[in-house]
Coordinates of C-alpha atoms in Angstrom, one line a residue:
M1 CA 47.9 5.8 13.9
K2 CA 45.9 9.1 14.0
K3 CA 44.1 8.0 10.9
I4 CA 43.0 4.8 12.5
I5 CA 41.8 6.5 15.7
L6 CA 39.9 9.1 13.6
F7 CA 38.2 6.4 11.5
F8 CA 37.3 4.5 14.7
L9 CA 35.8 7.6 16.2
M10 CA 33.8 8.4 13.1
F11 CA 32.5 4.8 13.1
K12 CA 31.4 5.1 16.7
I13 CA 29.7 8.4 16.1
T14 CA 27.9 7.1 13.0
G15 CA 26.7 4.1 15.0
F16 CA 25.5 6.3 17.9
Y17 CA 23.3 8.3 15.6
A18 CA 22.0 5.2 13.8
M19 CA 20.9 3.4 17.0
P20 CA 17.9 5.7 17.9
K21 CA 16.4 5.0 14.5
V22 CA 16.8 1.2 14.9
Q23 CA 15.4 1.3 18.4
E24 CA 12.5 3.4 17.3
T25 CA 11.7 1.0 14.6
E26 CA 11.7 -2.0 16.9
K27 CA 9.7 -0.2 19.6
L28 CA 7.0 0.9 17.2
T29 CA 6.9 -2.6 15.6
N30 CA 6.2 -4.2 19.0
L31 CA 3.7 -1.5 20.0
V32 CA 1.7 -2.4 16.9
R33 CA 1.8 -6.1 17.7
I34 CA 1.0 -5.7 21.4
W35 CA -1.9 -3.4 20.7
G36 CA -3.3 -6.1 18.4
I37 CA -3.0 -8.8 21.0
L38 CA -4.8 -6.6 23.6
K39 CA -7.5 -5.7 21.2
Y40 CA -8.3 -9.1 19.8
M41 CA -7.0 -11.7 22.3
H42 CA -7.3 -10.1 25.8
P43 CA -10.6 -10.8 27.6
A44 CA -11.2 -7.1 28.4
G45 CA -9.9 -5.6 25.2
S46 CA -11.9 -8.0 22.9
R47 CA -15.1 -7.2 24.9
G48 CA -14.7 -3.6 24.0
D49 CA -14.1 -2.4 27.5
F50 CA -11.4 0.0 26.2
N51 CA -11.4 2.6 23.5
M52 CA -8.5 1.0 21.6
N53 CA -7.9 4.0 19.3
E54 CA -7.4 6.2 22.3
E55 CA -5.3 3.6 24.0
F56 CA -3.0 3.3 21.0
I57 CA -2.5 7.1 20.7
K58 CA -1.7 7.4 24.4
Q59 CA 0.9 4.7 24.2
Y60 CA 2.4 6.1 21.1
E61 CA 2.8 9.5 22.8
K62 CA 4.0 7.9 26.0
N63 CA 6.7 5.9 24.3
S64 CA 8.4 8.7 22.3
M65 CA 11.9 8.4 20.9
S66 CA 13.4 9.4 24.2
V67 CA 12.1 6.3 25.9
G68 CA 14.6 3.5 26.1
E69 CA 14.0 -0.2 25.8
S70 CA 13.7 -1.0 29.5
Q71 CA 11.2 1.8 30.1
F72 CA 9.3 0.7 27.0
N73 CA 9.0 -2.8 28.4
K74 CA 7.8 -1.4 31.8
N75 CA 5.2 0.7 30.0
M76 CA 3.9 -2.3 28.1
L77 CA 3.6 -4.3 31.3
D78 CA 1.8 -1.5 33.1
W79 CA -0.5 -1.2 30.1
I80 CA -1.4 -4.9 30.2
A81 CA -1.9 -4.7 34.0
A82 CA -4.5 -2.0 33.4
F83 CA -6.4 -4.3 31.1
D84 CA -6.1 -7.2 33.6
Q85 CA -7.8 -5.0 36.3
K86 CA -11.0 -4.8 34.2
N87 CA -12.3 -8.1 35.6
A88 CA -10.3 -10.0 33.1
K89 CA -10.9 -13.7 33.4
Y90 CA -8.6 -15.9 31.4
K91 CA -9.7 -19.2 30.1
F92 CA -7.2 -21.9 29.0
N93 CA -8.4 -25.1 27.3
Q94 CA -6.8 -25.7 24.0
E95 CA -5.2 -23.8 21.2
T96 CA -7.4 -21.1 19.7
E97 CA -8.0 -20.9 16.0
A98 CA -5.8 -17.8 15.8
D99 CA -2.9 -19.9 17.1
V100 CA -3.0 -21.9 13.9
Y101 CA -2.0 -19.1 11.6
V102 CA -1.0 -16.1 13.6
D103 CA 2.8 -15.8 13.9
Y104 CA 3.8 -15.1 17.4
S105 CA 7.5 -16.1 17.0
W106 CA 8.5 -12.4 17.7
I107 CA 7.5 -12.8 21.3
N108 CA 10.4 -15.3 21.9
Q109 CA 12.8 -12.6 20.6
L110 CA 11.9 -10.1 23.3
D111 CA 14.6 -9.4 25.9
N112 CA 12.2 -8.9 28.9
Q113 CA 11.2 -12.3 30.3
Q114 CA 8.2 -11.0 32.2
L115 CA 6.7 -9.3 29.1
K116 CA 7.4 -12.5 27.2
E117 CA 5.5 -14.6 29.7
K118 CA 2.6 -12.2 30.0
L119 CA 2.0 -12.0 26.3
G120 CA 2.3 -15.8 26.1
E121 CA -0.5 -16.0 28.6
I122 CA -2.8 -13.6 26.7
I123 CA -2.4 -15.4 23.3
K124 CA -3.4 -18.7 24.9
N125 CA -6.6 -17.2 26.4
Q126 CA -9.8 -18.6 25.0
N127 CA -12.1 -16.1 26.8
I128 CA -12.3 -13.8 23.7
G129 CA -15.1 -11.3 23.2
N130 CA -16.6 -10.6 19.8
H131 CA -17.0 -6.8 20.2
Y132 CA -15.0 -6.0 17.1
V133 CA -15.6 -9.0 14.9
K134 CA -18.8 -11.0 14.5
I135 CA -20.1 -13.7 12.2
D136 CA -23.1 -12.6 10.1
K137 CA -25.9 -15.2 10.7
L138 CA -27.1 -15.1 7.2
T139 CA -23.9 -15.0 5.1
Q140 CA -21.5 -16.5 7.7
Y141 CA -19.0 -13.8 6.8
L142 CA -17.0 -11.8 9.3
T143 CA -18.4 -8.4 9.9
F144 CA -16.5 -5.4 11.4
K145 CA -19.4 -3.1 12.1
D146 CA -18.2 -2.2 15.6
E147 CA -14.7 -1.2 14.6
S148 CA -14.4 2.2 16.2
V149 CA -14.1 5.3 14.0
D150 CA -14.5 7.7 16.8
I151 CA -11.5 9.9 16.0
Q152 CA -11.2 12.6 13.4
F153 CA -8.4 11.3 11.4
D154 CA -5.7 13.8 10.8
Q155 CA -3.3 12.5 8.1
T156 CA -0.6 14.9 9.3
N157 CA -0.7 13.5 12.8
P158 CA 2.0 10.8 13.2
A159 CA 0.0 9.1 15.9
H160 CA -3.0 8.8 13.6
Q161 CA -0.9 7.6 10.8
L162 CA 0.5 4.8 12.8
L163 CA -2.9 3.9 14.2
F164 CA -4.2 3.6 10.6
Y165 CA -1.2 1.4 9.8
S166 CA -1.7 -0.7 12.9
S167 CA -5.4 -1.2 12.4
F168 CA -4.9 -2.6 8.9
W169 CA -1.9 -4.7 9.7
N170 CA -3.6 -6.3 12.7
T171 CA -6.9 -6.9 10.9
M172 CA -5.1 -8.8 8.3
Q173 CA -3.0 -10.6 11.0
Y174 CA -6.0 -11.9 12.9
W175 CA -8.9 -12.2 10.5
N176 CA -7.5 -12.9 7.0
V177 CA -6.3 -16.5 7.1
N178 CA -5.2 -16.1 3.5
I179 CA -2.4 -13.9 4.7
T180 CA -0.4 -17.1 5.2
L181 CA -0.3 -17.5 1.4
N182 CA 1.7 -14.3 1.1
D183 CA 5.2 -14.6 -0.5
K184 CA 6.5 -12.6 2.5
K185 CA 5.6 -13.4 6.1
W186 CA 3.2 -10.8 7.5
N187 CA 5.5 -10.1 10.4
D188 CA 8.3 -9.5 8.0
V189 CA 6.1 -7.1 6.1
L190 CA 5.5 -5.1 9.3
E191 CA 9.3 -4.9 10.0
C192 CA 10.2 -3.9 6.4
T193 CA 7.5 -1.2 6.1
I194 CA 7.5 0.4 9.5
H195 CA 10.8 2.1 8.8
L196 CA 8.9 4.2 6.2
F197 CA 6.9 5.6 9.1
V198 CA 10.0 6.3 11.2
N199 CA 11.6 8.1 8.3
N200 CA 8.4 9.9 7.3
K201 CA 8.9 13.5 6.4
D202 CA 5.6 14.4 4.9
N203 CA 2.2 13.0 3.8
F204 CA 3.6 11.7 0.6
S205 CA 5.8 9.3 2.6
F206 CA 2.7 8.2 4.5
E207 CA 0.9 7.5 1.2
E208 CA 3.9 5.5 0.0
M209 CA 3.8 3.4 3.2
K210 CA 0.1 2.6 2.6
D211 CA 0.8 1.6 -1.0
K212 CA 3.7 -0.7 0.0
L213 CA 1.7 -2.3 2.8
L214 CA -1.3 -3.0 0.5
A215 CA 1.0 -4.4 -2.2
Y216 CA 2.1 -7.2 0.2
V217 CA -1.5 -8.5 0.5
K218 CA -1.7 -11.4 -2.0
D219 CA -5.0 -10.7 -3.8
S220 CA -5.2 -11.5 -7.5
H221 CA -8.3 -9.2 -7.8
S222 CA -6.7 -6.0 -6.7
D223 CA -4.2 -3.7 -8.2
N224 CA -4.3 -0.7 -5.8
I225 CA -3.8 1.8 -8.6
D226 CA -7.2 3.4 -8.4
I227 CA -7.1 3.8 -4.7
S228 CA -3.6 5.1 -4.5
K229 CA -3.7 8.8 -3.7
R230 CA 0.1 9.0 -4.4
I231 CA -0.3 7.6 -7.9
T232 CA -3.4 9.8 -8.6
E233 CA -1.5 12.9 -7.6
Q234 CA 1.5 12.1 -9.7
S235 CA -0.6 11.3 -12.8
K236 CA -2.3 14.6 -13.5
Y237 CA -0.5 15.1 -16.8
A238 CA -0.1 12.5 -19.5
A239 CA 1.9 12.1 -22.7
P240 CA 0.0 12.0 -26.1
F241 CA 1.4 8.5 -26.8
R242 CA 1.8 5.1 -25.3
G243 CA 3.9 2.0 -25.8
R244 CA 4.9 -1.5 -24.8
I245 CA 7.7 -2.5 -22.5
V246 CA 10.3 -4.7 -24.2
N247 CA 13.6 -5.5 -22.5
D248 CA 13.0 -2.8 -19.8
S249 CA 12.5 -0.1 -22.5
L250 CA 9.3 1.5 -23.8
V251 CA 8.7 1.1 -27.5
I252 CA 6.3 3.7 -28.8
T253 CA 3.4 1.9 -30.4
E254 CA 0.6 4.5 -30.6
L255 CA 0.4 8.3 -31.1
F256 CA -2.9 9.7 -29.8
E257 CA -2.3 13.1 -31.2
P258 CA 0.5 12.9 -33.8
K259 CA 0.9 16.7 -34.1
K260 CA 1.7 17.1 -30.4
C261 CA 4.1 14.2 -30.6
E262 CA 5.9 15.9 -33.5
L263 CA 6.5 19.0 -31.4
D264 CA 8.7 16.8 -29.2
G265 CA 10.2 14.7 -32.0
I266 CA 8.4 11.6 -30.9
A267 CA 7.6 9.0 -33.6
L268 CA 6.3 5.4 -33.8
G269 CA 9.1 2.9 -33.0
D270 CA 11.2 5.2 -30.9
V271 CA 12.6 3.5 -27.8
I272 CA 12.6 5.3 -24.4
F273 CA 14.9 3.6 -21.9
R274 CA 15.3 6.2 -19.2
R275 CA 13.0 8.6 -17.5
D276 CA 14.1 11.5 -15.3
G277 CA 17.6 10.1 -14.9
L278 CA 16.4 6.6 -14.0
P279 CA 16.4 3.4 -16.1
L280 CA 12.7 2.5 -16.7
K281 CA 13.0 -0.7 -14.6
D282 CA 14.3 1.2 -11.6
Y283 CA 11.7 4.0 -12.1
I284 CA 8.8 1.5 -12.1
E285 CA 10.2 -0.3 -9.0
Q286 CA 10.6 3.1 -7.2
Y287 CA 7.3 4.7 -8.1
Y288 CA 4.9 1.8 -9.0
D289 CA 5.7 -0.9 -6.4
I290 CA 2.0 -1.4 -5.7
A291 CA 1.2 -5.0 -6.4
R292 CA 2.8 -8.4 -6.2
S293 CA 0.0 -11.0 -6.7
N294 CA -1.2 -9.8 -10.2
D295 CA 1.8 -7.9 -11.4
L296 CA 1.3 -8.8 -15.0
Y297 CA -2.1 -6.9 -15.1
V298 CA -0.7 -4.0 -13.2
R299 CA 2.4 -3.9 -15.4
G300 CA 0.0 -3.6 -18.4
R301 CA -1.7 -0.5 -16.9
I302 CA 1.7 1.0 -16.0
E303 CA 3.2 0.6 -19.5
K304 CA 0.0 1.7 -21.4
W305 CA -0.9 4.7 -19.3
L306 CA 1.0 5.6 -16.1
L307 CA 4.7 5.4 -17.1
M308 CA 4.5 8.6 -19.1
T309 CA 2.4 10.6 -16.6
S310 CA 3.5 13.1 -13.9
N311 CA 2.3 15.8 -11.6
K312 CA 4.3 18.2 -13.8
N313 CA 3.7 19.2 -17.4
K314 CA 7.1 18.0 -18.6
I315 CA 9.4 15.0 -18.1
E316 CA 13.0 14.3 -19.2
V317 CA 13.6 11.0 -21.2
S318 CA 16.5 9.3 -22.9
L319 CA 15.6 7.6 -26.2
I320 CA 16.9 6.1 -29.4
K321 CA 15.1 7.0 -32.6
K322 CA 13.8 4.1 -34.7
G323 CA 16.6 2.8 -36.9
A324 CA 19.2 5.0 -35.1
K325 CA 22.0 4.2 -32.7
D326 CA 22.7 7.5 -31.0
V327 CA 21.0 8.4 -27.7
E328 CA 19.0 11.5 -27.6
E329 CA 17.9 13.5 -24.5
K330 CA 14.5 15.0 -24.8
S331 CA 11.9 17.0 -22.8
I332 CA 8.5 15.6 -23.3
H333 CA 5.4 17.8 -22.9
L334 CA 2.5 16.3 -20.9
Y335 CA -1.1 17.5 -21.0
N336 CA -3.9 17.7 -18.5
E337 CA -6.7 17.2 -21.0
H338 CA -8.6 14.6 -23.0
F339 CA -6.9 13.6 -26.2
D340 CA -8.5 13.6 -29.6
F341 CA -8.1 10.1 -30.8
S342 CA -9.6 10.7 -34.3
Q343 CA -6.1 10.9 -35.8
I344 CA -4.4 8.1 -33.8
K345 CA -1.5 6.4 -35.5
S346 CA -0.3 2.9 -34.6
L347 CA 2.5 0.5 -35.2
Y348 CA 0.0 -2.3 -35.6
S349 CA -1.0 -3.3 -39.1
E350 CA -4.7 -3.5 -38.3
Q351 CA -5.5 -0.4 -36.2
I352 CA -8.3 -1.0 -33.7
P353 CA -10.2 2.2 -32.8
L354 CA -10.4 3.0 -29.1
F355 CA -14.1 3.9 -29.5
A356 CA -16.7 4.4 -32.3
K357 CA -19.5 6.9 -32.7
I358 CA -23.0 5.3 -32.8
S359 CA -24.8 5.8 -36.0
T360 CA -28.0 7.9 -36.0
E361 CA -29.8 4.9 -37.6
I362 CA -29.4 2.9 -34.4
G363 CA -32.3 3.1 -32.0
Y364 CA -33.1 1.9 -28.4
I365 CA -36.1 0.1 -27.1
N366 CA -37.1 -0.1 -23.5
L367 CA -38.4 -3.7 -23.3
A368 CA -39.7 -3.1 -19.8
N369 CA -42.3 -0.6 -21.0
I370 CA -43.0 -1.3 -24.7
K371 CA -46.2 -2.9 -25.7
V372 CA -46.7 -5.6 -28.4
P373 CA -48.2 -3.3 -31.1
E374 CA -45.4 -0.8 -30.5
L375 CA -42.8 -3.5 -30.7
K376 CA -44.1 -4.5 -34.2
Q377 CA -44.0 -0.9 -35.3
A378 CA -40.4 -0.5 -34.0
F379 CA -39.1 -3.3 -36.1
K380 CA -40.7 -2.1 -39.4

């Protein structure tokens, strides 16, 4: 009986400590959504009558973790009332274009009926200003020239981090109709990534949150690798070889500098299946979850260059030597330097050089400036 009571008590205590995290996630999720509604759908907010960056930071600080759900709802209603006092004239005719693709289903899930009704009123308003978004007369493209950048962004400031997150999420929500083509609903993306902010311990977690948010945007022309600060920082050192992923293992196909590879006992045909204690598939999902719409292209960049990089000069791998059966644990040295590809070795029968030196017999002609007599002389 004592064991049962003790287990029940532990379950209640665990639930008590888990609740604040859950409430904080829901609160911040709704703060992001309501800020977007006020900015883009409210008559006063969309006219630019408020500094929306300052408004967001104030509300973030006002609704700290100690604020409960009922107080949060009251704060949101007071916030909306302040916007209404700015000579806000609502206009209701027919559904706005935003209603066609913006998902407002979350409003019906709110517990506060008054807040539900007030938000429902704002999203049906057609008296919408164009302070933040305008249509270029020449190109007919949307322009965001008046999006405010009046704060000195501090990446270590949680309020600034969430403002950055909220700005991007709401811009996609209201002005990128292609967001409806995403595999995951944009509201669900907000809910599944906001917890990274709640659990944020350092700037690295903030960078991870940015990467994951960008990864959910379905864009076949982006890979997010080159703009990821997190990946750039963890790719300072590289291995002197590369390979191809086959059955979730990396088969070594090319040795950039064979002598350096020999120092670590790495040879063509060796198979690496684990890195730093993680199976390669799990390692890629954990550290390179940065694209979903063109994952084949990104996968190619990962397997050829990034998988064997690190912010340290050594990594631990598990591998099987070519033709062997036993698993070997090895420390692989990485280098922060340009490799000499002149001695490159490859598994491929016909080795294609990565580059070639131009012969001194090749010349260049500037066709913009050369004259006819000079042209004849050049081709002799």
